[in-house]
Short mmCIF file of C-alpha atoms in Angstrom, two decimals:
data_model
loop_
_atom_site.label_atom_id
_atom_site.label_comp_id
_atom_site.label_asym_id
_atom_site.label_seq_id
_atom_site.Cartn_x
_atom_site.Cartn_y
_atom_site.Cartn_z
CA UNK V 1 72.03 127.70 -15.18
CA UNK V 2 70.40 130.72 -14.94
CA UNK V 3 70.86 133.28 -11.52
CA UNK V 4 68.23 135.62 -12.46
CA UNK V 5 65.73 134.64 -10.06
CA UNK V 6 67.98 133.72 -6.95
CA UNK V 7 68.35 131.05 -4.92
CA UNK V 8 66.55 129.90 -1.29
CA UNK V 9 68.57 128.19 1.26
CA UNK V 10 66.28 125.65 2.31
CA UNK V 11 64.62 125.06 -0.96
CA UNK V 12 64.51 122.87 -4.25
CA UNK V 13 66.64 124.92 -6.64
CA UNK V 14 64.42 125.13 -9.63
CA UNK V 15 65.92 126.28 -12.68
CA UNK V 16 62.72 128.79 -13.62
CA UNK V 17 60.37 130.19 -12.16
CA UNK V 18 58.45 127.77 -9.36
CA UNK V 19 55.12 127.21 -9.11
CA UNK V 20 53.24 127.65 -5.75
CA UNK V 21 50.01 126.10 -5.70
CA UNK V 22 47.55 127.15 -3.45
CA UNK V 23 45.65 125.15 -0.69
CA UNK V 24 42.61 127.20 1.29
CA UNK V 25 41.04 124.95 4.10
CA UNK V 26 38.64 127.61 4.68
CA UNK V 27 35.38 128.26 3.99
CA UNK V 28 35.30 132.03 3.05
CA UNK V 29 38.23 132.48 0.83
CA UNK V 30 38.00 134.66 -2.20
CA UNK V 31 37.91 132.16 -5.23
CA UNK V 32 37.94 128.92 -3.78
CA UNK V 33 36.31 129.08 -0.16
CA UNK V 34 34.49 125.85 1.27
CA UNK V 35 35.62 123.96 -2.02
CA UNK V 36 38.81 121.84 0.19
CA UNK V 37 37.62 122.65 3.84
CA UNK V 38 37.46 118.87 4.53
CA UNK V 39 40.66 117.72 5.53
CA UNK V 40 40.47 114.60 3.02
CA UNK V 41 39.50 116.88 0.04
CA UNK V 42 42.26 119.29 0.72
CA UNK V 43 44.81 116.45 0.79
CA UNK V 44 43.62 115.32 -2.28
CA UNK V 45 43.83 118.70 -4.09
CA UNK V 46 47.05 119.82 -2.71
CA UNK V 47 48.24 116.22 -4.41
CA UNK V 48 46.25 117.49 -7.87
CA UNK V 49 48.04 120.11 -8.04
CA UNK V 50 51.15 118.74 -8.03
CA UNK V 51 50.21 116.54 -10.58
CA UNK V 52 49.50 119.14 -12.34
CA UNK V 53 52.87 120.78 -12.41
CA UNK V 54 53.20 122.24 -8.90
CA UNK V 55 56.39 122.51 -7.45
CA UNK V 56 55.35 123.22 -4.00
CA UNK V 57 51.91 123.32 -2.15
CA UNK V 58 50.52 126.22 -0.06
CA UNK V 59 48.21 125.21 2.76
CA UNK V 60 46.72 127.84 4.56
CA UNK V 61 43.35 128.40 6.85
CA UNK V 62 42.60 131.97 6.91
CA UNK V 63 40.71 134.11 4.52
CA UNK V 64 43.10 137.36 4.35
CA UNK V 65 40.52 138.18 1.44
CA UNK V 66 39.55 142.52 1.79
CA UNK V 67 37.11 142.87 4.93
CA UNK V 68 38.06 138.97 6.36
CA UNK V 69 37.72 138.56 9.92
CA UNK V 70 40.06 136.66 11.75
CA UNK V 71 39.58 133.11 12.52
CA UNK V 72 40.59 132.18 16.11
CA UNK V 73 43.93 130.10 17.03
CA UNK V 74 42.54 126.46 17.26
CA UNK V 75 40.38 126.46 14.51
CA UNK V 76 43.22 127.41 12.32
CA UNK V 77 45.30 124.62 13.72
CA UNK V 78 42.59 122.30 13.07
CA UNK V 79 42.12 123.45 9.58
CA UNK V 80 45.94 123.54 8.44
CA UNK V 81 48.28 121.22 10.40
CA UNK V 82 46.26 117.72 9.27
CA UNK V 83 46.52 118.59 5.99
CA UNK V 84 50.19 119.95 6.10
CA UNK V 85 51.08 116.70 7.71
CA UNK V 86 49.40 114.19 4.94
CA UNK V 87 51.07 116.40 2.06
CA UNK V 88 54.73 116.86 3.75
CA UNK V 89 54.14 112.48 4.43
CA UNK V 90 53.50 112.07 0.38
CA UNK V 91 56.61 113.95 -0.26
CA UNK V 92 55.31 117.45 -0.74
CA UNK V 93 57.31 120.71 -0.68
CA UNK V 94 54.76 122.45 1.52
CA UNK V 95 54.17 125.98 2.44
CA UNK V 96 51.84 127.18 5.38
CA UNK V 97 50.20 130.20 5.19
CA UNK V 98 49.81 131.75 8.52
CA UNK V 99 50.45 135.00 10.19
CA UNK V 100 50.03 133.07 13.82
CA UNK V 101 53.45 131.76 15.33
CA UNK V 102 51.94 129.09 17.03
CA UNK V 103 50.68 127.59 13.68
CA UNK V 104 53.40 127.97 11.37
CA UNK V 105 55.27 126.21 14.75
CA UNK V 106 53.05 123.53 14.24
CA UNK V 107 52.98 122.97 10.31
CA UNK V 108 56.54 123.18 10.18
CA UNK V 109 56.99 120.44 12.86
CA UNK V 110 54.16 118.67 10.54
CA UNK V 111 56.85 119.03 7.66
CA UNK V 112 56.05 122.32 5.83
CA UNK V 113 59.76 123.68 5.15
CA UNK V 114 58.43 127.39 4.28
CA UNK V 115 56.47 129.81 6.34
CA UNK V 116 54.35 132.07 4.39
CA UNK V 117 52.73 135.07 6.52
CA UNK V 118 51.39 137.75 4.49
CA UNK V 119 52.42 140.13 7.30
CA UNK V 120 55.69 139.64 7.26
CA UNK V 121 56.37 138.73 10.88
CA UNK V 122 54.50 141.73 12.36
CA UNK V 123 50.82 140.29 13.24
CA UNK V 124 52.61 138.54 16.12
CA UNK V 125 55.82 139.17 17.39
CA UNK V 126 56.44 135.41 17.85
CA UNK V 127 56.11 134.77 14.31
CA UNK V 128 60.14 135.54 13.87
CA UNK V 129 61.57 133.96 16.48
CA UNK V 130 59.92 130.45 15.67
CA UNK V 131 61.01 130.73 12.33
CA UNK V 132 64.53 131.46 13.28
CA UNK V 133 64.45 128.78 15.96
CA UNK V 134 63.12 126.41 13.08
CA UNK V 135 65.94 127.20 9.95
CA UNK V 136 63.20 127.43 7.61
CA UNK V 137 62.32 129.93 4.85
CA UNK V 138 59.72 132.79 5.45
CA UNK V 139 58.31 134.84 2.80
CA UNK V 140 58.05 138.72 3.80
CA UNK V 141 54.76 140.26 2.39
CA UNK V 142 54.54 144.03 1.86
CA UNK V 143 51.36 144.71 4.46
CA UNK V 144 50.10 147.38 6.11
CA UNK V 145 47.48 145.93 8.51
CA UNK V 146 44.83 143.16 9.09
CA UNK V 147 42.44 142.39 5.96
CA UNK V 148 39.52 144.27 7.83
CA UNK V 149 40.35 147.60 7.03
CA UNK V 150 43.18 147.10 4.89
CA UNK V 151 41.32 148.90 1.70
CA UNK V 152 41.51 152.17 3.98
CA UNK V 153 45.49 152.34 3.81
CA UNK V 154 45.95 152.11 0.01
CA UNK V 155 47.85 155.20 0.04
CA UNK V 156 50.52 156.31 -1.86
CA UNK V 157 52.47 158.79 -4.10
CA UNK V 158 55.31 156.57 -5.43
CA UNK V 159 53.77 152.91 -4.69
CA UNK V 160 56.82 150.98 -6.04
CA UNK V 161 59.07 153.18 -3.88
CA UNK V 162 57.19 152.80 -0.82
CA UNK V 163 56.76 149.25 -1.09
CA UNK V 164 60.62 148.73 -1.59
CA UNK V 165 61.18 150.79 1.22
CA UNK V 166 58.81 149.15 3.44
CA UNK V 167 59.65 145.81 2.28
CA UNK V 168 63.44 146.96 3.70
CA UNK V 169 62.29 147.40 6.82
CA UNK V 170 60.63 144.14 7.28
CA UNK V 171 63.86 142.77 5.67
CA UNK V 172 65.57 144.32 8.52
CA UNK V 173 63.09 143.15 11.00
CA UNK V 174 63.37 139.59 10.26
CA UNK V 175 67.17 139.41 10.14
CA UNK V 176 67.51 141.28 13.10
CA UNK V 177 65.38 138.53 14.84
CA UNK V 178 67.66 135.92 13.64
CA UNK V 179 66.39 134.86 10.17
CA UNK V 180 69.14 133.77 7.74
CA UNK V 181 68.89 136.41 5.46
CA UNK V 182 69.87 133.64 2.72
CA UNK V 183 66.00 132.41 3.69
CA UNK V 184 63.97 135.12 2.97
CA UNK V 185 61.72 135.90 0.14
CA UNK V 186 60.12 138.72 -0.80
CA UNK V 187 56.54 139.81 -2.12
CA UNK V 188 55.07 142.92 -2.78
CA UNK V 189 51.89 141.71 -1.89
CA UNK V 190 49.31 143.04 -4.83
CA UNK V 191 45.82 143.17 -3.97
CA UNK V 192 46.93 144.38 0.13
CA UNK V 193 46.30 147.86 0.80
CA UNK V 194 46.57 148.06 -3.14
CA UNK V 195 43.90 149.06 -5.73
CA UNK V 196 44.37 147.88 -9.36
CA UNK V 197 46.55 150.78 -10.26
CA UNK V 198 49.19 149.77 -7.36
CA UNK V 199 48.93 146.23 -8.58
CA UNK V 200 50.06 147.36 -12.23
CA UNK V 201 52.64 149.45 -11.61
CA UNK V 202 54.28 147.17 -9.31
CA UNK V 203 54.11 144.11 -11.63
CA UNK V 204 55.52 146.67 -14.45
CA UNK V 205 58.32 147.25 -12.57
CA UNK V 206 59.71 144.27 -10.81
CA UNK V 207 63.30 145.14 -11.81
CA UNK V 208 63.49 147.40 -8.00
CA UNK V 209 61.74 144.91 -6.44
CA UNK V 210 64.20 142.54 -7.22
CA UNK V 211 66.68 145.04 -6.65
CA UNK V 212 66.52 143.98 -2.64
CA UNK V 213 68.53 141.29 -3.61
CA UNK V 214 66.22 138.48 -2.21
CA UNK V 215 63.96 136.23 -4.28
CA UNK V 216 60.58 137.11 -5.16
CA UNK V 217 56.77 135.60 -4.81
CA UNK V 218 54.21 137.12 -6.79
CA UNK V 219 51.02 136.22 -5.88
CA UNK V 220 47.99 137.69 -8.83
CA UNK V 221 45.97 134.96 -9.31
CA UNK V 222 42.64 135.72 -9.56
CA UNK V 223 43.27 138.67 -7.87
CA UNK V 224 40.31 142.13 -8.36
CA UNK V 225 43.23 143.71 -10.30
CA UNK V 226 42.71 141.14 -13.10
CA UNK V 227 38.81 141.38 -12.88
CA UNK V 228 39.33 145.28 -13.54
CA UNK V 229 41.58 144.70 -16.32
CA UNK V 230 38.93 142.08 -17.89
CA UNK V 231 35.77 144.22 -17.16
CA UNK V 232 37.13 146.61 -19.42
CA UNK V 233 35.14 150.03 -19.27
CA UNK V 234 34.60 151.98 -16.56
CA UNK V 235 31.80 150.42 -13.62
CA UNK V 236 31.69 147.41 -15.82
CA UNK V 237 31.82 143.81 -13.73
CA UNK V 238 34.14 142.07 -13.66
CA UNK V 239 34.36 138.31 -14.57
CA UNK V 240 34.00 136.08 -11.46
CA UNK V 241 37.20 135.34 -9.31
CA UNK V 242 37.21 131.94 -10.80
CA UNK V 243 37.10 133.43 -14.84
CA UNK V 244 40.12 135.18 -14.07
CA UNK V 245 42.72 131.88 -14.56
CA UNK V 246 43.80 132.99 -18.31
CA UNK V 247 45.10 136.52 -16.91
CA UNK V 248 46.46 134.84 -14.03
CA UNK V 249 48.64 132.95 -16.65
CA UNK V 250 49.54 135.79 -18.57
CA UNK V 251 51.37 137.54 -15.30
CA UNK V 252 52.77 134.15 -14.94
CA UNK V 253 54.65 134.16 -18.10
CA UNK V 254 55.34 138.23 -17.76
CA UNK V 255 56.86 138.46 -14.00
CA UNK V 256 58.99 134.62 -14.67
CA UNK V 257 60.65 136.43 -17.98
CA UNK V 258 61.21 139.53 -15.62
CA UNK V 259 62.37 137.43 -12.95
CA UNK V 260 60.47 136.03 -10.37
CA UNK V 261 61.72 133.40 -8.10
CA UNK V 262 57.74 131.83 -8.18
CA UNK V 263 54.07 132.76 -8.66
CA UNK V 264 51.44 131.07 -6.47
CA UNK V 265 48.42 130.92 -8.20
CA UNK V 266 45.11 128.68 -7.67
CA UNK V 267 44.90 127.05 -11.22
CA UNK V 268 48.22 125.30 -11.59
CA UNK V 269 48.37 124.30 -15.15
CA UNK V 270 48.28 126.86 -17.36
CA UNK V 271 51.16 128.95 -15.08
CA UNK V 272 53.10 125.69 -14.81
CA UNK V 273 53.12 125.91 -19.13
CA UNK V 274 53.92 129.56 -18.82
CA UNK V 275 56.79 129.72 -16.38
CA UNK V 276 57.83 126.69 -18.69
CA UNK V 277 57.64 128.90 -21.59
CA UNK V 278 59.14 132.51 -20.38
CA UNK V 279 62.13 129.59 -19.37
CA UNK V 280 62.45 128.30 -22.63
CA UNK V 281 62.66 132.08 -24.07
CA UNK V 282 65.32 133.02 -21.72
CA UNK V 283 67.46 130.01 -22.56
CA UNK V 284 67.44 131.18 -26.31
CA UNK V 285 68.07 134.73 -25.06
CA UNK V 286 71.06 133.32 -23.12
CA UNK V 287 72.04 131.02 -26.28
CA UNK V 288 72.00 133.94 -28.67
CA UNK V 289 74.20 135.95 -26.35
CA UNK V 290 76.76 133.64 -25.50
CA UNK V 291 77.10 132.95 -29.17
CA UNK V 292 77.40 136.84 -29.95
CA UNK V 293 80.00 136.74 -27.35
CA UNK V 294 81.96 133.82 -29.14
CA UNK V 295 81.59 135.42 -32.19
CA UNK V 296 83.03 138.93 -31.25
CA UNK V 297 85.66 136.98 -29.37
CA UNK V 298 86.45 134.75 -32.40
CA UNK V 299 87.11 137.77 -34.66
CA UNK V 300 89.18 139.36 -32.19
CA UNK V 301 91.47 136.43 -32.40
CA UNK V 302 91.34 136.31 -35.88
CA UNK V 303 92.07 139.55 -36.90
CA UNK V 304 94.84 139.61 -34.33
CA UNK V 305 96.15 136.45 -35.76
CA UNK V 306 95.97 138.52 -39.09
CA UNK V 307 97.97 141.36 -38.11
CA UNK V 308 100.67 138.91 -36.48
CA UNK V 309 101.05 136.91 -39.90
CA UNK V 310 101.70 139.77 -41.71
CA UNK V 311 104.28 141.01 -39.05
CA UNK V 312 106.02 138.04 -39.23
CA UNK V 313 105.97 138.08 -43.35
CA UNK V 314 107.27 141.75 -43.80
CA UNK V 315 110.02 140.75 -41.14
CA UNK V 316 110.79 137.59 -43.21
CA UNK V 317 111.34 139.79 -46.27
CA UNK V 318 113.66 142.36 -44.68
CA UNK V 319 115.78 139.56 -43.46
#
């Protein structure tokens, strides 16, 4: 079985890469927004998209899109923990995506078994605590601030370095609070305080990402990196957030051959076939090296048997 990508205490142990599907109950999200805002409809998608090869289900009720305003505290209860409920009751893994204490509190006592918060525990110093106090998982985002301005703080002269670094410290944070650190995952949150550049380089080079030893969530789909790698030239459009799926897939096969504990993504299929894929690949990687390895150990012995035979032989004839 292959330890490439890690292991979650808490969590399935998937041999490959997982696949995190994404449920927005909102009506203002990037790609998707007012499409599952109806507690029944959500449901019933979050269920699709297991059907359709998702491992686990994200169910979240705030836009953290670039310039989002925040949505107050009971209307994202309203939004998330129904639909948490219904999907943990059908025998979903489910995520919620919240940066608000009081609602991941809430999902997880619902049944979501992983708290997503794209802050990383510092939008509310609560956030922590409950998920210590709970056991469960919690995925630590690279962030700088609140979706509002968060365009203003893409800033950097080594991004992949700074975001490791960063990432550290909110590492440190959460086991400090009391988070098992055998629970927490890791993203380097592309598209947050990121422009397409950041988003590139840190997908090329996931290798020191994973090098803080935890698993890792990468999170592309659909994201405006992709739409300024598909416009092409310079000031062309790019395709519409909902176009994008195909690229999405492609990172999907790149970062689970480089990796990656799970992608979430919005279209499930097509990145359930590629993690499926970039698996099958590293199996015959793993096949042709273990049989390199039994071949250079096989003609060890041999030749050693060789040079004992003839030992033995030019003994014999001295005798």
């Amino acid at each position: 079985m292959s330890t490439l990508r890690g292991r979650v205490a808490g969590l399935p142990d998937w041999d490959r890469c997982a696949v995190m599907g994404v449920v927005n109950v909102t009506p203002d999200s990037f790609s998707d927004g007012g499409l599952w805002f109806d507690t029944e409809l959500a449901v019933k998608h979050g269920l699709d998209l297991v059907a359709q090869g998702a491992d686990m289900v994200d169910v979240g009720g705030e836009s953290t899109r670039p310039g989002a305003a925040r949505v107050d505290e009971g209307e994202e209860l309203r939004r998330v923990v129904p639909v948490v409920r219904e999907l943990a009751a059908a025998g979903v893994v489910v995520s919620v995506d919240t940066m608000r204490a009081s609602v991941a509190e809430e999902a997880v006592e619902a049944g979501a078994c992983l708290v997503n918060d794209v802050s990383g525990g510092a939008a509310d110093p609560d956030m922590v605590p409950v998920v210590a106090s709970h056991h469960v998982p919690f995925v630590v985002m690279h962030w700088r601030g609140q979706s509002i301005d968060m365009n203003n703080r893409a800033v950097y002269a080594d991004v992949v370095g700074e975001v490791v670094d960063e990432l550290a410290r909110s590492m440190e944070r959460a086991v400090a609070g009391g988070i098992d650190p055998e629970r927490i995952i890791i993203d380097p949150g592309l598209g947050f305080a990121k422009d397409a550049g950041h988003d590139l380089a840190l997908v090329a080079d996931l290798p020191r990402l994973r090098a803080l030893g935890r698993p890792l969530l990468v999170a592309a789909s659909r994201k405006r990196f992709l739409g300024r790698v598909l416009a092409g030239g310079e000031g062309a459009a790019p395709p519409p957030a909902r176009e994008r799926d195909a690229a999405t897939a492609a990172v999907s096969a790149i970062v689970a051959r480089e990796g990656a504990w799970a992608v979430r993504v919005h279209e499930v299929r097509a990145s359930a076939d590629a993690v499926r894929v970039a698996r099958a690949v590293e199996g015959a990687a793993e096949a042709a090296e273990a049989a390199e390895a039994a071949g250079a150990a096989g003609s060890t012995g041999a030749s050693g048997a060789g040079v004992a035979s003839g030992t033995t032989a030019n003994t014999t004839g001295t005798k």
